[in-house]
PDB file of C-alpha atoms in Angstrom:
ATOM      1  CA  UNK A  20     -20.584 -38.447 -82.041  1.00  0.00           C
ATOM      2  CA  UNK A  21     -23.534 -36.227 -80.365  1.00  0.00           C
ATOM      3  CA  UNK A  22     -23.946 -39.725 -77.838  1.00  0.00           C
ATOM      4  CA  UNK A  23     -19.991 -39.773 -77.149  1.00  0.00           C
ATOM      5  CA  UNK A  24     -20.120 -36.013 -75.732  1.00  0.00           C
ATOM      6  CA  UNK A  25     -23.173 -36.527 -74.021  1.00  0.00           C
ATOM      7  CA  UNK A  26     -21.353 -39.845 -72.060  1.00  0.00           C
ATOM      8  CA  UNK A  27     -18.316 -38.140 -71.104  1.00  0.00           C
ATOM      9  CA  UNK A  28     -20.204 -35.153 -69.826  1.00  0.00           C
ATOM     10  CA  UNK A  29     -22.212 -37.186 -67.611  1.00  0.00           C
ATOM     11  CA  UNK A  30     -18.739 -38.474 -66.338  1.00  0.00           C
ATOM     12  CA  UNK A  31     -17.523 -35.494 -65.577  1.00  0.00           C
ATOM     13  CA  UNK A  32     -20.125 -34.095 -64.187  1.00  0.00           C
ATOM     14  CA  UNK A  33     -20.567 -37.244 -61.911  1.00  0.00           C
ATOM     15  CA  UNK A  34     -16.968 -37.524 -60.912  1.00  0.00           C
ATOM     16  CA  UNK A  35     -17.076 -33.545 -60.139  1.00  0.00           C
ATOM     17  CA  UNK A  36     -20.194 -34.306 -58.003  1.00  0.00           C
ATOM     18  CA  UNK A  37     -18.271 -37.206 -56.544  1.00  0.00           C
ATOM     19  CA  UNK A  38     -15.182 -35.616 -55.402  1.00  0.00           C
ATOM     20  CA  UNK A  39     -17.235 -32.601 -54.015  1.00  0.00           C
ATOM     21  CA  UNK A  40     -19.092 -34.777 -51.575  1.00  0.00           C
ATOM     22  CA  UNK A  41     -16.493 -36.562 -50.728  1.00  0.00           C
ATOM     23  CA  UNK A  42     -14.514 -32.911 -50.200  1.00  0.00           C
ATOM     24  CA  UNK A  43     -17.392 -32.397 -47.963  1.00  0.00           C
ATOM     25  CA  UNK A  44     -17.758 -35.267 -45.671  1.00  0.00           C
ATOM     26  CA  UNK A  45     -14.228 -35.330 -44.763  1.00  0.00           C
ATOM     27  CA  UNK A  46     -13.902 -31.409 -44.284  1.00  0.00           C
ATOM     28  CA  UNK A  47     -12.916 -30.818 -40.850  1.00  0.00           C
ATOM     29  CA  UNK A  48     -14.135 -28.035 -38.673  1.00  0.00           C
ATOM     30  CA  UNK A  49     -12.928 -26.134 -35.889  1.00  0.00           C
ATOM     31  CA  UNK A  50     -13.643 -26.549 -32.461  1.00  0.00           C
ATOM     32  CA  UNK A  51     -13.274 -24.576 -29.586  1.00  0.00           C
ATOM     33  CA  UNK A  52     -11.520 -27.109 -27.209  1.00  0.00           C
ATOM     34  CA  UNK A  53     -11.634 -26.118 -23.495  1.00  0.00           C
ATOM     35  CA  UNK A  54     -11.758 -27.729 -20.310  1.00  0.00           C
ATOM     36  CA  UNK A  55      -9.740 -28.358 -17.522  1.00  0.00           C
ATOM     37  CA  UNK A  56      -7.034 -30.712 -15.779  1.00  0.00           C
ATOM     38  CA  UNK A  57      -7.299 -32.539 -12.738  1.00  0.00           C
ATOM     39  CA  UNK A  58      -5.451 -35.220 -10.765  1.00  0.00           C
ATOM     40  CA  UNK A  59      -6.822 -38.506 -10.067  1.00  0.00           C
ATOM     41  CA  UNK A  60      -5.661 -38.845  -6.444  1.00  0.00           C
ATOM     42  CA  UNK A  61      -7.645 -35.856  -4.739  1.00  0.00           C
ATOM     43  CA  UNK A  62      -9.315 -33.936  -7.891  1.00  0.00           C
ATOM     44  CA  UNK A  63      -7.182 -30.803  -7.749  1.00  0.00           C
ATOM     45  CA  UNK A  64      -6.077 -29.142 -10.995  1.00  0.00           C
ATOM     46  CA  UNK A  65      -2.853 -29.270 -12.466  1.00  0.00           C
ATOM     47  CA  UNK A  66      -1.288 -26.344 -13.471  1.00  0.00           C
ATOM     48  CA  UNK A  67       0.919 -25.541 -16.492  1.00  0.00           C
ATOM     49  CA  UNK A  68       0.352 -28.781 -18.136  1.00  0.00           C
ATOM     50  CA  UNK A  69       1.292 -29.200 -22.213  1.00  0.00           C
ATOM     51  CA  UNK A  70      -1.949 -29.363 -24.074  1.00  0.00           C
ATOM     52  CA  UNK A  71      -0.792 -29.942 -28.007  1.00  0.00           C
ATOM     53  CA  UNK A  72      -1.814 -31.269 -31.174  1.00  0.00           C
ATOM     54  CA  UNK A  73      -0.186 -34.406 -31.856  1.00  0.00           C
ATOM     55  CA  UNK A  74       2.011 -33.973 -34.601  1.00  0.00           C
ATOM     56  CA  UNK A  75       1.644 -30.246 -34.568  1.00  0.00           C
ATOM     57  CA  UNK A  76       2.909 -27.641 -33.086  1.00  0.00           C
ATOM     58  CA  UNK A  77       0.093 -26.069 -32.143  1.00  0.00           C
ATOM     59  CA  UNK A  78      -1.593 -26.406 -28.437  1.00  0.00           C
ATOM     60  CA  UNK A  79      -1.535 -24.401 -25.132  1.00  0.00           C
ATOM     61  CA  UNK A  80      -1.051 -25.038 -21.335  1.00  0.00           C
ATOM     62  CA  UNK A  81      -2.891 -24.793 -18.518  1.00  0.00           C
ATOM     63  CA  UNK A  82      -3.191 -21.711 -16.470  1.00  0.00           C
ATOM     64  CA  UNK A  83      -2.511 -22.174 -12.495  1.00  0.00           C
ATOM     65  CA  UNK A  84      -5.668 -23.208 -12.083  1.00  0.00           C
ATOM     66  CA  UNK A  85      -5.935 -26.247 -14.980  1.00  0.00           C
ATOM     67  CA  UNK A  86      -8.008 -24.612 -17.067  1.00  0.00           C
ATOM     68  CA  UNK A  87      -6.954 -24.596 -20.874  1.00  0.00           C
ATOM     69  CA  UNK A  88      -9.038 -23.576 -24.091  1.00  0.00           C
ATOM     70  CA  UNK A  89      -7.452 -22.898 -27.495  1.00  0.00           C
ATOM     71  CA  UNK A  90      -8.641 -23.858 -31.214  1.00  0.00           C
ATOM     72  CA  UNK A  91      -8.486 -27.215 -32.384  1.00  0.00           C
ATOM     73  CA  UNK A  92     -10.261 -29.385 -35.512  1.00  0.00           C
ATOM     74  CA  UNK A  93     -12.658 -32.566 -35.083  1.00  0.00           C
ATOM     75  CA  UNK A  94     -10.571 -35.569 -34.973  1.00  0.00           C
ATOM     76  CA  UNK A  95      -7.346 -33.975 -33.420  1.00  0.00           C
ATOM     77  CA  UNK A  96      -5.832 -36.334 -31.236  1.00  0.00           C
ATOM     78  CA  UNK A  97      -4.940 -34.277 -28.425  1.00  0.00           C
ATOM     79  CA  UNK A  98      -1.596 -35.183 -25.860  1.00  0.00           C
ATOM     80  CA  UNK A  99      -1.202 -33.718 -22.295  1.00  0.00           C
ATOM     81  CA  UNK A 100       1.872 -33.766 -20.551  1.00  0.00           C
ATOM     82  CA  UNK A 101       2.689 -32.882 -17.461  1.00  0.00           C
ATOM     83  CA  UNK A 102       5.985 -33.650 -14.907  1.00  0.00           C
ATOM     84  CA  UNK A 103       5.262 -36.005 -12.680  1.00  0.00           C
ATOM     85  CA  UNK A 104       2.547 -37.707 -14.651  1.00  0.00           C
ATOM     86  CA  UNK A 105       1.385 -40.395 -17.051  1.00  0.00           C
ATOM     87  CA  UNK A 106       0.580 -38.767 -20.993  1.00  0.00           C
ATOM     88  CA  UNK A 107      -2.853 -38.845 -21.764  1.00  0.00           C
ATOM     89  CA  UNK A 108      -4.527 -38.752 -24.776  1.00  0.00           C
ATOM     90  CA  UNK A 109      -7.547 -37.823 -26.676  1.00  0.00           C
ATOM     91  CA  UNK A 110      -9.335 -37.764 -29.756  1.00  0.00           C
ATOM     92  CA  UNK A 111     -11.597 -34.699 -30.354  1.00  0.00           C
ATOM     93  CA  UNK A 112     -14.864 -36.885 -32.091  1.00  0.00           C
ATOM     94  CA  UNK A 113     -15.572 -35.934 -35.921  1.00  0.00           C
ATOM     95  CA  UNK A 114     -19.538 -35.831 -34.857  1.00  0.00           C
ATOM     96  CA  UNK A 115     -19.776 -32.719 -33.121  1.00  0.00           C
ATOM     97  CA  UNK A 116     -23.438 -30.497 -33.399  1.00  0.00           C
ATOM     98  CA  UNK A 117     -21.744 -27.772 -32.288  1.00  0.00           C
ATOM     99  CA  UNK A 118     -18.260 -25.842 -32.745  1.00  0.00           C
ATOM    100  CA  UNK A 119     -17.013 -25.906 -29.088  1.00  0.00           C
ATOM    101  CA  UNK A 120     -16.339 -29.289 -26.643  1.00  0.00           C
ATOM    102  CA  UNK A 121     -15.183 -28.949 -23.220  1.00  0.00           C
ATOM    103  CA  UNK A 122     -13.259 -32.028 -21.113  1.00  0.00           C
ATOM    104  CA  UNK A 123     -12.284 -32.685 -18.073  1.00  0.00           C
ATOM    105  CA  UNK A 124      -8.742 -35.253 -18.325  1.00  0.00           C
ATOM    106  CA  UNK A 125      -8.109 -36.791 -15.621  1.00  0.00           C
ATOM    107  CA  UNK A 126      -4.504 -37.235 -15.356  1.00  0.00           C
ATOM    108  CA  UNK A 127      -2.389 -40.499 -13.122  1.00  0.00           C
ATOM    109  CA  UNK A 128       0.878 -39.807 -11.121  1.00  0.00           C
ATOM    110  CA  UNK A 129       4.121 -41.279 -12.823  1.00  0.00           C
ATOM    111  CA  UNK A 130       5.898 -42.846  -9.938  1.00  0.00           C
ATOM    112  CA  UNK A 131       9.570 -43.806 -10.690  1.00  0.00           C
ATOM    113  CA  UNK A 132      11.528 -45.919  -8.775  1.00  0.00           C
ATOM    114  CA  UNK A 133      15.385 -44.777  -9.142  1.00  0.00           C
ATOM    115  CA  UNK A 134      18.078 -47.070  -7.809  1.00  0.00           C
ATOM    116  CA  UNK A 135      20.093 -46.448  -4.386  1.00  0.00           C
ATOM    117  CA  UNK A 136      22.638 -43.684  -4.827  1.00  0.00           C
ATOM    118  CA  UNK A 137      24.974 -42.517  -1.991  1.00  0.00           C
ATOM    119  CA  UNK A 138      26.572 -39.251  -2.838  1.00  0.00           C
ATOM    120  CA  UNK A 139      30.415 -38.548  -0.721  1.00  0.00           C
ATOM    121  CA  UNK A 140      31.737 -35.607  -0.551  1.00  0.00           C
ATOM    122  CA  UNK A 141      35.233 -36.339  -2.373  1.00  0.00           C
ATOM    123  CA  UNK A 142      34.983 -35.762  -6.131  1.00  0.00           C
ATOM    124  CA  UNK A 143      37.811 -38.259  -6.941  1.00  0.00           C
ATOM    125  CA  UNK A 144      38.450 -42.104  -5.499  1.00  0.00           C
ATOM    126  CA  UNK A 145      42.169 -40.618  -4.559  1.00  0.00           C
ATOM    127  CA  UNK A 146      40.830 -37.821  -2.302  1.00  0.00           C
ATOM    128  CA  UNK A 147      38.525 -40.437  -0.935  1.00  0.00           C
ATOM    129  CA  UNK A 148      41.812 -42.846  -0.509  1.00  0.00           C
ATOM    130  CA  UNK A 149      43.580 -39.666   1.791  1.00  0.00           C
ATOM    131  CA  UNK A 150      40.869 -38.826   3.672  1.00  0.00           C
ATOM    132  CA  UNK A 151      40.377 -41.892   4.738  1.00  0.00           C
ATOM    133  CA  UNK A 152      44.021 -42.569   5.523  1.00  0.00           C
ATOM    134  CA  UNK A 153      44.135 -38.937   7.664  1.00  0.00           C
ATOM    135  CA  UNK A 154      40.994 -39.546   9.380  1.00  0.00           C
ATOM    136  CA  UNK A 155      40.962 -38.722  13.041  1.00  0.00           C
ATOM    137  CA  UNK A 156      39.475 -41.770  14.994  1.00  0.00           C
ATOM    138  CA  UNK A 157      37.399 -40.230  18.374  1.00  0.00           C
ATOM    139  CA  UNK A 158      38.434 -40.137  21.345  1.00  0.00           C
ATOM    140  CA  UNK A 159      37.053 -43.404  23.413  1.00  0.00           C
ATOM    141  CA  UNK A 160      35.771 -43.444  26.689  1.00  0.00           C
ATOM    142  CA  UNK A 161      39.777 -43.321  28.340  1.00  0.00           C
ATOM    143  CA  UNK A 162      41.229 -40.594  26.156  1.00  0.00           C
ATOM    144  CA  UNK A 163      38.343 -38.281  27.569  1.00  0.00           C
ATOM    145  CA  UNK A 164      38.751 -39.320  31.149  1.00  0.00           C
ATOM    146  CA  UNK A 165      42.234 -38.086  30.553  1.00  0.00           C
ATOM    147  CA  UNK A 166      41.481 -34.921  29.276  1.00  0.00           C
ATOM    148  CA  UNK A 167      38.745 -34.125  32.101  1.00  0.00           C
ATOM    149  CA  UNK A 168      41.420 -35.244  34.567  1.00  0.00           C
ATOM    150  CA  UNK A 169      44.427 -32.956  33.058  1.00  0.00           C
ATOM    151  CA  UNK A 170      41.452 -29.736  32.999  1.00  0.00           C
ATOM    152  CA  UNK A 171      40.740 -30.594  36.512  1.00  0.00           C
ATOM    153  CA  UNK A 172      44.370 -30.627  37.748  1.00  0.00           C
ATOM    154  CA  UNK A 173      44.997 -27.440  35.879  1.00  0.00           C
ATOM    155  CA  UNK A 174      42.011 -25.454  37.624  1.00  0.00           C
ATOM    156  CA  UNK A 175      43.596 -27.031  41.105  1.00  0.00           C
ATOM    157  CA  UNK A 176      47.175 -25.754  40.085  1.00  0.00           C
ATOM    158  CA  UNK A 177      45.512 -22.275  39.060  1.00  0.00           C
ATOM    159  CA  UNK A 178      43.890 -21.626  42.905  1.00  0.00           C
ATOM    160  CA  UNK A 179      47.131 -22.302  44.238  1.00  0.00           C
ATOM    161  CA  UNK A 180      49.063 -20.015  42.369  1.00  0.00           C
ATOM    162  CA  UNK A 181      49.892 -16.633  43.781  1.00  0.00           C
ATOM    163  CA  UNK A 182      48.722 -13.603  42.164  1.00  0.00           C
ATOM    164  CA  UNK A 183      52.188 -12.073  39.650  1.00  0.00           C
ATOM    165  CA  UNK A 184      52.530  -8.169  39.410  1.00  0.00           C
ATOM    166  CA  UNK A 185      49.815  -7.542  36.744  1.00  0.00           C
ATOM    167  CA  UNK A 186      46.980  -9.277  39.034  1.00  0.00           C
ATOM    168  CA  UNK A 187      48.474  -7.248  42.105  1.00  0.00           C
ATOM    169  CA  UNK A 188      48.221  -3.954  39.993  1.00  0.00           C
ATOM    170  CA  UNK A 189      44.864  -4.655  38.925  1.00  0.00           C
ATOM    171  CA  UNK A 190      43.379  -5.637  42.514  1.00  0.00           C
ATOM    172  CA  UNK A 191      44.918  -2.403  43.985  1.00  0.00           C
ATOM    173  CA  UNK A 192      43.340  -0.458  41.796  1.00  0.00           C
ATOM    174  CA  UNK A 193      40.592  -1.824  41.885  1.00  0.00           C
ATOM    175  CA  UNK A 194      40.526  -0.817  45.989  1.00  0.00           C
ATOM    176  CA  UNK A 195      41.455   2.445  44.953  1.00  0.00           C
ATOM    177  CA  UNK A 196      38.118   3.404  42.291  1.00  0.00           C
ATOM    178  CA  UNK A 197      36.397   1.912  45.376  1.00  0.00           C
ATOM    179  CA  UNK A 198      37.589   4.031  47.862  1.00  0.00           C
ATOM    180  CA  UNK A 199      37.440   6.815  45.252  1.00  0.00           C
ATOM    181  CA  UNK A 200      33.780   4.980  44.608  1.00  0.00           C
ATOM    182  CA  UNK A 201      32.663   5.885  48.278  1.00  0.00           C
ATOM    183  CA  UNK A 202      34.551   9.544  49.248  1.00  0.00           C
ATOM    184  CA  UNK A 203      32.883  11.250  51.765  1.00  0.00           C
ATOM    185  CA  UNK A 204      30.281   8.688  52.486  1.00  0.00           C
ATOM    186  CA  UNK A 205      30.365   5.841  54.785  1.00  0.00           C
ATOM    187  CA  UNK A 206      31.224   2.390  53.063  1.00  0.00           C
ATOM    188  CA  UNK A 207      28.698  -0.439  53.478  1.00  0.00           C
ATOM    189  CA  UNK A 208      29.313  -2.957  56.046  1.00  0.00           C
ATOM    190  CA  UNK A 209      29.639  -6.609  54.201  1.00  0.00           C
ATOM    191  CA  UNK A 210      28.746  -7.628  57.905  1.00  0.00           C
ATOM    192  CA  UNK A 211      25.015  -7.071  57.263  1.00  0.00           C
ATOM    193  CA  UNK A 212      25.713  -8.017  53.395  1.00  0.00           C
ATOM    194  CA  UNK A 213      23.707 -11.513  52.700  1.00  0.00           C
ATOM    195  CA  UNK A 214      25.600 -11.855  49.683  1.00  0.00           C
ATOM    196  CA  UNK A 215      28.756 -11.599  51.081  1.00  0.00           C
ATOM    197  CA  UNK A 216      27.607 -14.180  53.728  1.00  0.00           C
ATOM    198  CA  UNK A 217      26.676 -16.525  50.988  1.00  0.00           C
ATOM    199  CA  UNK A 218      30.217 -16.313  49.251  1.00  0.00           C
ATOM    200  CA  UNK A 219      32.157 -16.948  52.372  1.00  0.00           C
ATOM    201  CA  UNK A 220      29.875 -20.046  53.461  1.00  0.00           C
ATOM    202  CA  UNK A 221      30.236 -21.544  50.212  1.00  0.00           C
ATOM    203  CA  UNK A 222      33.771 -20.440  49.933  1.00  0.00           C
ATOM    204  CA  UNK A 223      34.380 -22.407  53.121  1.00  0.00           C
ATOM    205  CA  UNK A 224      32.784 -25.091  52.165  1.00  0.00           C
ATOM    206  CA  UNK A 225      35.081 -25.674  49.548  1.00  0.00           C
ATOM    207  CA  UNK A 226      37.711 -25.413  51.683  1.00  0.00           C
ATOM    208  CA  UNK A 227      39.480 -22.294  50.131  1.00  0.00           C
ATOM    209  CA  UNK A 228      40.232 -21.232  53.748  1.00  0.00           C
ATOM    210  CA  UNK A 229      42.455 -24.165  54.526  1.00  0.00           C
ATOM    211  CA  UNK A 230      46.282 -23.950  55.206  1.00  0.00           C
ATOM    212  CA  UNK A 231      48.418 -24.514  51.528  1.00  0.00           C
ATOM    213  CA  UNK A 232      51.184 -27.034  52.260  1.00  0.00           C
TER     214      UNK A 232
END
């Protein structure tokens, strides 16, 4: 009986010491996990990338500057996410000496090829069918000669008309604030007046002086 207790106590004792070891070696420890994010292209840090635990919610982002540090355990595998690139992953190692590790990830640009898409500015295919049936074609190279043609023959037809009673009104009054203009002084003479002479030269020019049929 005495040899029965004395086997199972060396069981237990030896399982106990078993399981404590083994409680031991697999323990994990926290690390202080810092470092910083960069692009592959030119080295410049990302900023506001995801930094989590996989499987977790637990993690951090980078400030505006890449740099990140928050408190992980040895063996975390670690994802970083950012728009506009590739996820990257990594695996915090279970060997550490000490109770911090710093990185630098390196992350690669995501480039996405989208298909061809032309955007009109008709919500519906039956606004698209009416515009297109109201659509004003240009005016070709004959429809504008036209036009230029009827403005010219309008500002021909406007020099030949005679002034009506509102124009006559206005351009005797206008005589009269310049007579009023120059009381009591002597008018100047538009005889010595080069401006004058370079209005009637190129008035004559254009033949403004010549006898209306």
């Amino acid at each position: 009986m005495k040899y029965f207790v004395k086997i199972t106590f060396l069981v237990f004792v030896s399982l106990y010491l078993t399981a404590n070891s083994y409680a031991q070696e697999n323990e994990r420890r926290p690390v202080q996990f810092s470092g910083v994010v960069i692009r592959g292209e030119d080295l410049k840090p990302i900023p506001y990338t995801s930094i989590l635990v996989k499987n977790l919610r637990r993690g951090t982002i980078s400030d505006f500057y890449g740099f990140f540090s928050f408190v992980a355990q040895e063996g975390d595998i670690i994802e970083f996410t950012a728009l506009g690139y590739k996820k990257a992953t990594f695996v915090i190692p279970d060997s550490l000496t000490q109770f911090k590790y710093s990185l630098i990830q390196v992350m690669t640009s995501d480039t996405i090829m989208l298909n061809e898409t032309v955007i009109y500015p008709w919500p519906t295919l039956e606004q698209f069918k009416k515009a297109f049936v109201e659509l004003k074609i240009p005016d070709d190279d004959l429809e504008r000669a036209k036009k230029n043609l009827a403005l010219a023959e309008l500002k021909e037809n406007f020099d030949n008309i005679s002034m009506d009673g509102s124009m006559n009104y206005k351009n005797f009054m206008n005589n009269q604030q310049s007579k009023l203009y120059y009381a009591g002084q002597m008018q100047p003479n538009n005889l010595l007046n080069p401006i004058a002479w370079a209005q009637f030269i190129k008035a004559w020019r254009e033949g403004k002086f010549k006898k209306k049929s």
